[in-house]
Amino acid sequence: MPAPAIIQPKGLSDRLTALFWRRPRLLLGLLLVPPLFWLGVVYLGSLFSLLIQSFYSIDEFSGMVVPEFTLKTYAELFRAANLDIIIRTLLMAAAVTLGAALIAFPIAYYAARFAKGRWKAVFYLGIMLPLWSSYLVKVYAWKLILAKEGIVTWAAGITGTSSLLDAVLALPVVGGGSLSTSYIGMFLVFTYVWLPYMILPMQASLERVPTSMLEASADLGATRAQTFRTVVLPLAMPGVIAGSIFTFSLTLGDYIIPQIIGNSASFIGMAVYQLQGTAGNTPLAAAFAVVPILIMLAYLGFAKRAGAFDAL
Amino acid sequence: MLSDRASLSLRIAAGLGLLFLHLPIALIFLYAFTTEERSYAFPPPGLTTKWFAVAWQRPDIWEAFWLSLQVAAIATALALVLGTLVSAAMSKARFFGREQISLLILLPIALPGVITGIALRTAFGEMGIPFSTLTIILGHATFCIVIVYNNAVARFRRLSGGILEASADLGANAFQTFRHVLLPNLGTALLAGGMLAFALSFDEVIVTTFTAGQQSTIPIWMLEELIRPRQRPVTNVVAMLVFAATFIPILLAYYLTRNGSDVAGSGK
């Protein structure tokens, strides 16, 4: 009689293999436990403790945190000074998103539709390297560029546009003593730093526009501009929205750029940093931190409905 | 007719956009050699290499550099293990809560860094964990997981389930399959993910400012110099070196995965 065609288990690893085969859920559980422990306990736990902090308040006399449930800290967010910070941050985030979308579109469109072979690689690396290279070094580079004695002032002097630069800096609100201490400068740096985050999802959605559709549009007599407006742009919209999730969220939370570039007006990220650090008012810092979370949740809900997640 | 060539204006706009992305970085290289000490004057009055020597002899820079290296290496190692595990589970099966888990993995980079930072800080504070190298690593590993996960899960998607079954049919147990079939197939994706995670951790500053105690990583050192400049030319040199330190792993990650459909780094 021939031996049964089953290899007898030898040792522990074979036995475990058999167990995993019979109970695939067990293997799944074993795979998931360590990462979920990390993200679920370390990370979600931290977020949760932050949320709890935001319902505490600070004793005005002793400066100590009072661990009792109250909505007082949230009410403080609506004080004029704090509301200003929130509105200022939102406006900046919106402006940066718009600026990034405008600059990103031609790059993404060219890379997705016209770049071939070698140029495709050039564009890919050309977008990826700035995306991944050091954030601080990029901000630092802009500090060099925007400084009063820096390259922009020099270039304006050479091209005879110094008066134009001065006129821009003399603008109310957005202007300032030099580019590096004005909102314009801050806007430029934000736009620069988050630009690749806008290009990539845009490019992904543009690459998915079928060529046959463009051909059909051309065959039906549409001009280049008409095809662009009625076919390409609507199909690229989910990518634009996906990109705007990044530019918006990243601007909302950043506290380094407003600290280094700009006129030292406070932004949400800066408020969080200073309140928990020097001021020691952790509850208000936590309440401030909840603001971008809520804004982003609402934004994500809107983006999901617009089909932006397919473009990520 | 459908044209295959871009219009001139599109080509100019795309070209200018790429220049906009790269010129500022090129400027960093120029400034590392400037002889001007007090300001950011352009054009530099003269060029010198002496700041490299000055930077080389600064113990505070070396200390920060070693700390950054140590943190990035350990955080990357942790993220590699955790990211691979979760990507294996996610590509293996459909199960209850799968969507929620993928959201959970994304959360540390989807939420602004300042929130991750302050959340970890309050949690460490409440648990009485002193701020140290360990807390920096814990923070970094949290957002490095998603980088490894993205790369690994893309490779798993391309991997046909058939080769795992074939391996089992030929008598390999789960561990042998992992060692001889899965790992060689995942290899370059994991390496690329690890490189990117390393680069991300090496220059992370936002979460680090919340989870570090008295120590400085290289980005924290740079941030202090940015806010209160002491010796500008030395900062210029460090900026250039930090750029190089993140540039090389990114380039390697690209070459490791460029033949696949999912190239490393398309999502950060």
Coordinates of C-alpha atoms in Angstrom, one line a residue:
Chain A
M1 CA 0.0 0.0 0.0
P2 CA 1.5 3.4 -1.0
A3 CA 2.1 5.9 1.8
P4 CA -0.5 8.6 2.1
A5 CA 0.5 11.7 0.2
I6 CA 0.6 13.8 3.3
I7 CA 3.9 15.0 4.7
Q8 CA 4.0 14.4 8.5
P9 CA 4.5 17.5 10.5
K10 CA 8.1 17.8 11.7
G11 CA 8.6 20.2 14.6
L12 CA 6.9 23.3 15.9
S13 CA 6.9 25.4 12.7
D14 CA 5.1 22.7 10.7
R15 CA 2.5 22.3 13.4
L16 CA 2.0 26.1 13.5
T17 CA 1.6 26.1 9.7
A18 CA -1.1 23.5 10.0
L19 CA -2.8 25.5 12.7
F20 CA -2.7 28.7 10.6
W21 CA -4.1 26.8 7.7
R22 CA -7.0 25.5 9.7
R23 CA -7.6 28.8 11.5
P24 CA -6.7 31.7 9.1
R25 CA -8.2 34.2 11.6
L26 CA -5.6 33.3 14.1
L27 CA -2.7 34.2 11.8
L28 CA -4.5 37.4 10.9
G29 CA -4.9 38.2 14.6
L30 CA -1.2 37.6 15.3
L31 CA -0.2 39.8 12.4
L32 CA -2.5 42.6 13.5
V33 CA -1.9 42.6 17.2
P34 CA 1.5 44.4 17.4
P35 CA 0.8 47.2 14.9
L36 CA -2.7 47.7 16.3
F37 CA -1.4 47.8 19.8
W38 CA 1.0 50.5 18.8
L39 CA -1.4 52.6 16.8
G40 CA -4.4 51.9 18.9
V41 CA -2.8 52.3 22.3
V42 CA 0.1 54.6 21.8
Y43 CA -1.4 56.8 19.2
L44 CA -5.2 56.7 19.7
G45 CA -4.7 56.7 23.4
S46 CA -2.6 59.9 23.1
L47 CA -5.3 61.5 21.0
F48 CA -7.9 60.5 23.5
S49 CA -6.0 62.0 26.4
L50 CA -5.6 65.2 24.4
L51 CA -9.4 65.3 23.9
I52 CA -9.9 64.8 27.6
Q53 CA -7.5 67.6 28.4
S54 CA -9.5 70.0 26.2
F55 CA -12.5 69.5 28.6
Y56 CA -10.5 70.5 31.6
S57 CA -9.8 74.1 32.5
I58 CA -7.0 76.1 34.1
D59 CA -7.3 77.7 37.5
E60 CA -6.8 81.4 36.9
F61 CA -5.0 82.0 40.2
S62 CA -2.7 79.0 40.7
G63 CA -2.2 78.3 36.9
M64 CA -2.9 74.6 37.7
V65 CA -5.0 72.3 35.5
V66 CA -8.3 71.6 37.2
P67 CA -9.3 68.0 36.1
E68 CA -13.1 68.6 36.1
F69 CA -15.3 68.4 33.1
T70 CA -16.1 71.9 31.7
L71 CA -16.8 73.6 28.4
K72 CA -15.2 76.8 29.7
T73 CA -12.0 76.2 27.7
Y74 CA -13.9 75.8 24.5
A75 CA -15.8 79.0 25.2
E76 CA -12.4 80.7 25.4
L77 CA -11.8 79.8 21.8
F78 CA -14.5 82.3 20.8
R79 CA -12.8 85.2 22.4
A80 CA -11.9 87.8 19.8
A81 CA -8.2 87.3 19.9
N82 CA -8.5 83.5 19.6
L83 CA -11.1 83.7 16.9
D84 CA -8.7 85.9 15.0
I85 CA -6.1 83.2 15.1
I86 CA -8.5 80.6 13.7
I87 CA -9.8 82.8 10.9
R88 CA -6.3 84.0 10.0
T89 CA -5.1 80.4 9.8
L90 CA -8.2 79.3 7.7
L91 CA -7.7 82.2 5.3
M92 CA -4.0 81.4 4.9
A93 CA -4.8 77.7 4.3
A94 CA -7.4 78.6 1.7
A95 CA -5.0 81.0 -0.1
V96 CA -2.1 78.5 -0.1
T97 CA -4.4 75.8 -1.4
L98 CA -5.5 78.0 -4.3
G99 CA -2.0 79.2 -5.1
A100 CA -0.6 75.6 -5.0
A101 CA -3.4 74.4 -7.2
L102 CA -2.7 77.1 -9.8
I103 CA 1.1 76.4 -9.9
A104 CA 0.7 72.7 -9.7
F105 CA -1.8 72.2 -12.5
P106 CA 0.5 72.9 -15.5
I107 CA 3.2 70.7 -14.0
A108 CA 0.8 67.8 -13.3
Y109 CA -0.8 68.2 -16.7
Y110 CA 2.4 68.2 -18.6
A111 CA 3.8 65.3 -16.6
A112 CA 0.7 63.2 -17.0
R113 CA -0.1 63.8 -20.6
F114 CA 2.9 64.9 -22.6
A115 CA 6.1 63.8 -20.8
K116 CA 7.4 60.6 -22.3
G117 CA 10.4 58.3 -21.5
R118 CA 13.3 60.3 -20.2
W119 CA 11.2 63.4 -19.5
K120 CA 8.7 61.3 -17.5
A121 CA 11.5 60.3 -15.1
V122 CA 12.8 63.9 -14.9
F123 CA 9.3 65.1 -13.9
Y124 CA 8.8 62.3 -11.5
L125 CA 12.1 62.9 -9.7
G126 CA 11.7 66.6 -10.1
I127 CA 8.5 66.4 -8.0
M128 CA 9.6 63.7 -5.6
L129 CA 12.9 65.1 -4.5
P130 CA 11.4 68.4 -3.3
L131 CA 8.6 66.4 -1.6
W132 CA 10.9 64.3 0.4
S133 CA 13.8 66.6 1.0
S134 CA 14.2 68.2 4.4
Y135 CA 11.3 70.5 5.3
L136 CA 13.5 72.8 7.5
V137 CA 16.2 73.1 4.8
K138 CA 13.4 74.3 2.4
V139 CA 12.2 76.8 4.9
Y140 CA 15.7 77.9 5.5
A141 CA 16.3 78.4 1.8
W142 CA 13.4 80.7 1.6
K143 CA 14.7 82.7 4.6
L144 CA 17.8 83.3 2.4
I145 CA 15.7 84.2 -0.6
L146 CA 13.3 86.6 1.1
A147 CA 15.8 88.3 3.4
K148 CA 16.0 92.1 2.8
E149 CA 19.6 91.7 1.5
G150 CA 18.7 88.4 -0.3
I151 CA 18.3 87.3 -3.9
V152 CA 14.8 88.8 -4.5
T153 CA 15.9 92.4 -3.6
W154 CA 19.0 91.8 -5.7
A155 CA 17.0 90.6 -8.7
A156 CA 14.6 93.5 -8.4
G157 CA 17.6 95.9 -8.4
I158 CA 19.1 94.3 -11.5
T159 CA 15.9 94.3 -13.5
G160 CA 14.9 97.8 -12.3
T161 CA 11.7 96.6 -10.6
S162 CA 12.7 97.7 -7.1
S163 CA 9.8 100.2 -7.1
L164 CA 7.4 97.4 -7.9
L165 CA 8.7 95.4 -5.0
D166 CA 8.4 98.4 -2.7
A167 CA 4.9 99.0 -3.9
V168 CA 4.0 95.3 -3.1
L169 CA 5.5 95.6 0.3
A170 CA 3.6 98.8 1.0
L171 CA 0.3 97.1 0.5
P172 CA -1.8 97.2 3.6
V173 CA -2.2 93.9 5.7
V174 CA -0.2 91.6 3.4
G175 CA 2.9 93.8 3.0
G176 CA 5.6 94.5 5.6
G177 CA 9.1 95.7 6.2
S178 CA 10.6 93.0 3.9
L179 CA 9.3 89.9 2.2
S180 CA 10.4 87.7 5.0
T181 CA 8.3 89.6 7.6
S182 CA 5.1 89.8 5.5
Y183 CA 2.1 87.6 4.8
I184 CA 3.2 87.5 1.1
G185 CA 6.4 85.9 2.1
M186 CA 4.7 83.4 4.4
F187 CA 2.2 82.6 1.6
L188 CA 5.1 81.9 -0.8
V189 CA 6.9 79.6 1.6
F190 CA 3.7 77.6 2.5
T191 CA 2.9 77.3 -1.2
Y192 CA 6.4 76.1 -2.0
V193 CA 6.7 73.6 0.8
W194 CA 3.3 71.9 0.1
L195 CA 3.3 72.2 -3.7
P196 CA 4.4 68.6 -4.4
Y197 CA 1.5 67.3 -2.2
M198 CA -0.8 69.1 -4.7
I199 CA 1.0 67.9 -7.8
L200 CA 1.0 64.2 -7.1
P201 CA -2.7 63.5 -6.7
M202 CA -3.5 65.9 -9.5
Q203 CA -1.1 64.0 -11.8
A204 CA -2.6 60.7 -10.7
S205 CA -6.1 61.8 -11.7
L206 CA -5.0 63.4 -14.9
E207 CA -3.2 60.2 -15.9
R208 CA -6.5 58.3 -15.6
V209 CA -8.3 60.5 -18.1
P210 CA -8.6 58.2 -21.1
T211 CA -7.0 59.4 -24.3
S212 CA -10.0 58.0 -26.2
M213 CA -12.1 60.6 -24.5
L214 CA -9.9 63.4 -25.6
E215 CA -9.9 62.0 -29.1
A216 CA -13.7 61.8 -29.1
S217 CA -13.9 65.4 -27.9
A218 CA -11.5 66.5 -30.7
D219 CA -13.4 64.4 -33.3
L220 CA -16.6 66.1 -32.3
G221 CA -15.0 69.4 -33.1
A222 CA -14.1 70.8 -29.8
T223 CA -11.1 73.1 -29.7
R224 CA -8.2 72.5 -27.4
A225 CA -9.6 75.0 -24.9
Q226 CA -13.1 73.5 -25.0
T227 CA -11.7 69.9 -24.5
F228 CA -9.7 71.2 -21.6
R229 CA -12.6 73.0 -20.0
T230 CA -15.3 70.4 -20.5
V231 CA -13.4 67.1 -20.4
V232 CA -10.0 67.4 -18.7
L233 CA -10.8 69.8 -15.9
P234 CA -14.0 68.0 -14.5
L235 CA -12.1 64.7 -14.6
A236 CA -9.1 66.2 -12.8
M237 CA -11.3 67.7 -10.0
P238 CA -11.1 64.7 -7.6
G239 CA -7.3 65.0 -7.8
V240 CA -7.4 68.7 -7.1
I241 CA -9.6 68.1 -4.1
A242 CA -7.3 65.3 -2.9
G243 CA -4.3 67.6 -3.2
S244 CA -6.2 70.3 -1.3
I245 CA -6.7 68.0 1.6
F246 CA -2.9 67.9 2.1
T247 CA -2.2 71.6 1.5
F248 CA -5.1 72.6 3.7
S249 CA -4.4 70.3 6.6
L250 CA -0.6 70.9 6.5
T251 CA -1.1 74.7 6.6
L252 CA -3.6 74.4 9.4
G253 CA -1.2 72.6 11.7
D254 CA 2.1 74.2 10.8
Y255 CA 3.8 76.3 13.4
I256 CA 7.4 76.5 12.2
I257 CA 6.9 78.7 9.1
P258 CA 4.8 81.4 10.9
Q259 CA 7.5 81.4 13.6
I260 CA 10.3 82.0 11.1
I261 CA 8.7 83.9 8.2
G262 CA 6.1 86.6 8.8
N263 CA 5.1 89.3 11.2
S264 CA 4.8 87.1 14.3
A265 CA 1.0 87.1 14.1
S266 CA -0.2 83.9 15.7
F267 CA -1.5 80.8 13.8
I268 CA -3.3 77.7 15.2
G269 CA -0.2 75.6 15.3
M270 CA 1.8 78.4 17.0
A271 CA -1.0 78.9 19.5
V272 CA -1.0 75.2 20.4
Y273 CA 2.8 75.2 20.7
Q274 CA 3.0 78.3 22.9
L275 CA 0.0 77.6 25.1
Q276 CA 1.3 74.1 26.1
G277 CA 4.9 75.2 26.3
T278 CA 5.6 78.6 27.8
A279 CA 2.1 79.4 28.9
G280 CA 1.5 76.0 30.4
N281 CA -2.2 76.2 29.5
T282 CA -2.5 72.6 28.2
P283 CA -6.4 72.6 28.2
L284 CA -6.6 75.6 25.9
A285 CA -3.8 74.2 23.7
A286 CA -5.8 70.9 23.5
A287 CA -9.0 72.8 22.6
F288 CA -7.0 74.7 19.9
A289 CA -5.7 71.4 18.5
V290 CA -9.3 70.1 18.2
V291 CA -10.1 72.9 15.8
P292 CA -8.1 71.6 12.9
I293 CA -9.2 68.0 13.6
L294 CA -12.9 69.1 13.3
I295 CA -12.2 71.2 10.2
M296 CA -10.3 68.3 8.5
L297 CA -13.0 65.8 9.4
A298 CA -15.6 68.1 7.8
Y299 CA -13.3 68.6 4.8
L300 CA -12.6 64.9 4.4
G301 CA -16.4 64.2 4.4
F302 CA -16.8 66.7 1.6
A303 CA -13.8 65.3 -0.3
K304 CA -15.2 61.8 0.0
R305 CA -18.4 62.8 -1.5
A306 CA -16.5 64.5 -4.3
G307 CA -14.7 61.2 -5.1
A308 CA -11.3 62.5 -4.1
F309 CA -10.2 59.3 -2.3
D310 CA -10.0 57.5 -5.6
A311 CA -7.3 59.9 -6.6
L312 CA -5.1 59.4 -3.6
Chain B
M1 CA -7.3 66.5 -34.3
L2 CA -5.8 65.5 -31.0
S3 CA -2.3 66.9 -30.7
D4 CA 0.5 65.0 -29.0
R5 CA 2.5 68.0 -28.3
A6 CA 1.9 70.4 -25.5
S7 CA 1.2 74.0 -26.3
L8 CA 4.0 76.5 -25.7
S9 CA 2.3 78.2 -22.8
L10 CA 1.8 74.8 -21.0
R11 CA 5.5 73.9 -21.6
I12 CA 6.6 77.2 -20.2
A13 CA 4.3 77.0 -17.2
A14 CA 5.4 73.5 -16.4
G15 CA 9.1 74.3 -16.8
L16 CA 8.8 77.4 -14.6
G17 CA 7.0 75.3 -12.0
L18 CA 9.8 72.8 -11.9
L19 CA 12.3 75.6 -11.6
F20 CA 10.3 77.1 -8.8
L21 CA 10.6 73.7 -7.0
H22 CA 14.3 73.4 -7.4
L23 CA 16.0 76.9 -7.4
P24 CA 15.6 77.4 -3.7
I25 CA 17.4 74.2 -3.0
A26 CA 20.2 75.1 -5.4
L27 CA 20.7 78.3 -3.4
I28 CA 21.4 76.3 -0.2
F29 CA 24.5 74.9 -2.0
L30 CA 25.7 78.3 -3.0
Y31 CA 25.3 79.8 0.5
A32 CA 27.3 77.0 2.1
F33 CA 30.4 78.5 0.5
T34 CA 29.8 82.2 1.1
T35 CA 32.3 84.4 2.9
E36 CA 29.6 86.7 4.3
E37 CA 29.1 86.0 8.1
R38 CA 26.5 88.4 9.3
S39 CA 23.8 88.5 6.7
Y40 CA 22.2 86.6 3.8
A41 CA 23.7 89.0 1.2
F42 CA 23.2 88.0 -2.4
P43 CA 25.4 87.6 -4.5
P44 CA 27.9 86.3 -1.9
P45 CA 30.9 88.6 -1.7
G46 CA 33.3 85.6 -2.0
L47 CA 33.5 81.9 -1.8
T48 CA 35.3 79.8 0.8
T49 CA 35.3 76.2 2.1
K50 CA 36.4 77.1 5.6
W51 CA 32.9 76.7 7.1
F52 CA 33.0 73.0 6.5
A53 CA 36.1 72.8 8.7
V54 CA 34.4 75.0 11.4
A55 CA 31.2 72.8 11.3
W56 CA 33.4 69.6 11.5
Q57 CA 34.9 70.8 14.8
R58 CA 31.6 71.6 16.5
P59 CA 30.8 69.0 19.1
D60 CA 27.1 70.1 19.4
I61 CA 26.6 69.4 15.7
W62 CA 28.1 65.9 16.0
E63 CA 26.0 65.1 19.0
A64 CA 22.8 66.2 17.3
F65 CA 23.9 64.2 14.2
W66 CA 24.4 61.0 16.1
L67 CA 21.1 61.4 17.9
S68 CA 19.3 61.9 14.6
L69 CA 21.0 58.9 13.1
Q70 CA 20.2 56.7 16.1
V71 CA 16.5 57.8 16.3
A72 CA 16.0 57.4 12.5
A73 CA 17.6 53.9 12.5
I74 CA 15.6 52.5 15.4
A75 CA 12.3 54.2 14.3
T76 CA 12.8 52.8 10.8
A77 CA 13.5 49.3 12.2
L78 CA 10.3 49.4 14.3
A79 CA 8.3 50.8 11.5
L80 CA 9.6 48.0 9.1
V81 CA 8.4 45.3 11.5
L82 CA 5.0 46.9 12.3
G83 CA 4.4 48.1 8.8
T84 CA 5.1 44.7 7.2
L85 CA 2.9 42.9 9.7
V86 CA -0.1 45.2 9.1
S87 CA 0.4 45.2 5.3
A88 CA 0.5 41.4 5.3
A89 CA -2.8 41.3 7.3
M90 CA -4.5 43.9 5.1
S91 CA -3.6 42.3 1.8
K92 CA -4.4 38.8 3.1
A93 CA -8.0 39.1 4.0
R94 CA -11.2 41.1 4.0
F95 CA -12.3 41.4 7.6
F96 CA -14.5 43.4 9.8
G97 CA -12.9 46.8 10.7
R98 CA -10.5 46.7 7.8
E99 CA -11.5 50.2 6.6
Q100 CA -11.1 51.6 10.1
I101 CA -7.6 50.1 10.4
S102 CA -6.5 51.6 7.2
L103 CA -7.7 55.0 8.4
L104 CA -5.9 54.4 11.7
I105 CA -2.6 53.8 9.9
L106 CA -3.1 56.9 7.8
L107 CA -4.1 59.1 10.7
P108 CA -0.6 60.0 12.0
I109 CA 0.3 61.7 8.7
A110 CA -3.2 62.9 7.8
L111 CA -3.5 64.9 11.0
P112 CA -1.3 68.0 11.3
G113 CA 2.0 67.1 13.0
V114 CA 1.4 69.5 15.8
I115 CA -1.6 67.4 16.9
T116 CA 0.3 64.2 16.9
G117 CA 3.1 66.0 18.8
I118 CA 0.9 67.5 21.5
A119 CA -1.2 64.3 21.9
L120 CA 2.0 62.2 22.5
R121 CA 3.3 64.9 24.8
T122 CA 0.3 65.0 27.1
A123 CA 0.1 61.2 27.1
F124 CA 3.7 60.8 28.0
G125 CA 3.3 63.5 30.7
E126 CA 0.3 61.7 32.2
M127 CA 2.0 58.3 32.2
G128 CA 5.1 59.9 33.8
I129 CA 7.4 58.8 31.0
P130 CA 10.4 61.2 31.0
F131 CA 11.2 62.8 27.7
S132 CA 14.3 61.1 26.3
T133 CA 15.6 59.4 23.1
L134 CA 13.0 56.7 23.7
T135 CA 10.1 59.2 23.5
I136 CA 11.5 60.7 20.3
I137 CA 11.7 57.2 18.8
L138 CA 8.1 56.3 19.8
G139 CA 6.8 59.4 18.1
H140 CA 8.8 58.9 14.9
A141 CA 7.9 55.2 14.6
T142 CA 4.2 56.1 14.7
F143 CA 4.3 58.1 11.5
C144 CA 7.0 56.0 9.8
I145 CA 4.7 52.9 9.9
V146 CA 2.5 54.3 7.2
I147 CA 5.4 54.9 4.8
V148 CA 6.5 51.3 5.1
Y149 CA 2.9 50.1 4.9
N150 CA 2.2 52.1 1.7
N151 CA 5.2 50.5 -0.1
A152 CA 4.7 47.0 1.2
V153 CA 0.9 46.9 0.5
A154 CA 1.5 48.0 -3.1
R155 CA 4.0 45.1 -3.6
F156 CA 1.6 42.7 -2.0
R157 CA -1.1 43.8 -4.4
R158 CA 1.1 42.9 -7.3
L159 CA 2.2 39.6 -5.8
S160 CA 0.1 36.7 -7.0
G161 CA -1.4 34.6 -4.3
G162 CA -0.5 31.5 -6.4
I163 CA 3.2 31.6 -5.5
L164 CA 2.3 31.2 -1.8
E165 CA 0.1 28.3 -2.5
A166 CA 2.7 26.8 -4.8
S167 CA 5.2 27.1 -1.9
A168 CA 2.8 25.3 0.4
D169 CA 2.1 22.6 -2.1
L170 CA 5.8 22.0 -2.4
G171 CA 5.9 21.3 1.3
A172 CA 7.2 24.6 2.8
N173 CA 5.8 25.6 6.1
A174 CA 4.6 29.2 6.8
F175 CA 8.0 30.3 8.0
Q176 CA 9.9 28.8 5.1
T177 CA 7.5 30.4 2.7
F178 CA 8.0 33.7 4.4
R179 CA 11.8 33.4 4.4
H180 CA 12.3 32.0 0.8
V181 CA 9.3 33.3 -1.1
L182 CA 7.7 36.3 0.5
L183 CA 10.8 38.1 1.7
P184 CA 12.7 38.0 -1.6
N185 CA 9.6 39.3 -3.3
L186 CA 9.0 42.1 -0.8
G187 CA 12.7 42.9 -0.4
T188 CA 13.1 46.0 -2.6
A189 CA 9.7 47.4 -1.5
L190 CA 10.7 47.1 2.1
L191 CA 14.1 48.6 1.4
A192 CA 12.6 51.5 -0.4
G193 CA 10.0 52.0 2.4
G194 CA 12.7 51.9 5.0
M195 CA 14.8 54.4 3.1
L196 CA 11.9 56.8 2.9
A197 CA 11.0 56.3 6.5
F198 CA 14.6 57.0 7.4
A199 CA 14.6 60.2 5.4
L200 CA 11.3 61.3 7.0
S201 CA 12.5 60.6 10.5
F202 CA 15.9 62.1 10.0
D203 CA 14.5 65.5 9.2
E204 CA 11.3 65.5 11.2
V205 CA 11.0 68.5 13.5
I206 CA 7.4 69.2 14.4
V207 CA 6.6 66.0 16.4
T208 CA 10.2 66.0 17.8
T209 CA 9.9 69.4 19.4
F210 CA 7.1 68.0 21.5
T211 CA 8.6 64.6 22.4
A212 CA 12.2 65.5 23.0
G213 CA 13.6 66.5 26.3
Q214 CA 16.8 68.5 26.5
Q215 CA 18.4 66.8 23.6
S216 CA 18.7 68.2 20.1
T217 CA 18.3 66.2 16.9
I218 CA 19.8 67.8 13.8
P219 CA 16.5 69.4 12.8
I220 CA 15.9 70.8 16.3
W221 CA 19.4 72.2 16.2
M222 CA 18.6 73.9 12.9
L223 CA 15.3 75.2 14.1
E224 CA 17.1 76.9 17.0
E225 CA 19.6 78.4 14.6
L226 CA 16.7 79.7 12.4
I227 CA 14.9 81.4 15.3
R228 CA 18.1 82.7 17.0
P229 CA 20.9 82.7 14.5
R230 CA 24.3 82.4 16.1
Q231 CA 26.7 81.4 13.3
R232 CA 24.9 81.7 10.0
P233 CA 27.6 80.1 7.7
V234 CA 27.7 77.0 9.9
T235 CA 24.0 76.7 9.6
N236 CA 24.3 76.9 5.8
V237 CA 26.8 74.0 5.8
V238 CA 24.5 71.9 8.0
A239 CA 21.5 72.7 5.9
M240 CA 23.4 71.4 2.8
L241 CA 24.5 68.3 4.6
V242 CA 21.0 67.5 5.9
F243 CA 19.7 67.9 2.3
A244 CA 22.3 65.4 1.1
A245 CA 21.5 63.0 4.0
T246 CA 17.8 62.9 2.9
F247 CA 18.5 63.1 -0.8
I248 CA 20.5 59.9 -1.1
P249 CA 18.0 57.5 0.5
I250 CA 15.2 59.0 -1.6
L251 CA 17.1 58.5 -4.8
L252 CA 18.0 55.0 -3.8
A253 CA 14.3 54.2 -3.0
Y254 CA 13.4 55.5 -6.4
Y255 CA 15.9 53.3 -8.3
L256 CA 14.9 50.3 -6.2
T257 CA 11.3 50.4 -7.2
R258 CA 11.2 52.3 -10.6
N259 CA 10.4 49.2 -12.6
G260 CA 7.2 48.5 -10.8
S261 CA 3.9 50.1 -11.3
D262 CA 3.9 51.6 -7.8
V263 CA 7.0 53.7 -7.4
A264 CA 8.1 54.4 -3.9
G265 CA 7.5 57.9 -2.7
S266 CA 4.4 58.8 -4.6
G267 CA 2.7 59.4 -1.3
K268 CA 4.2 61.0 1.7

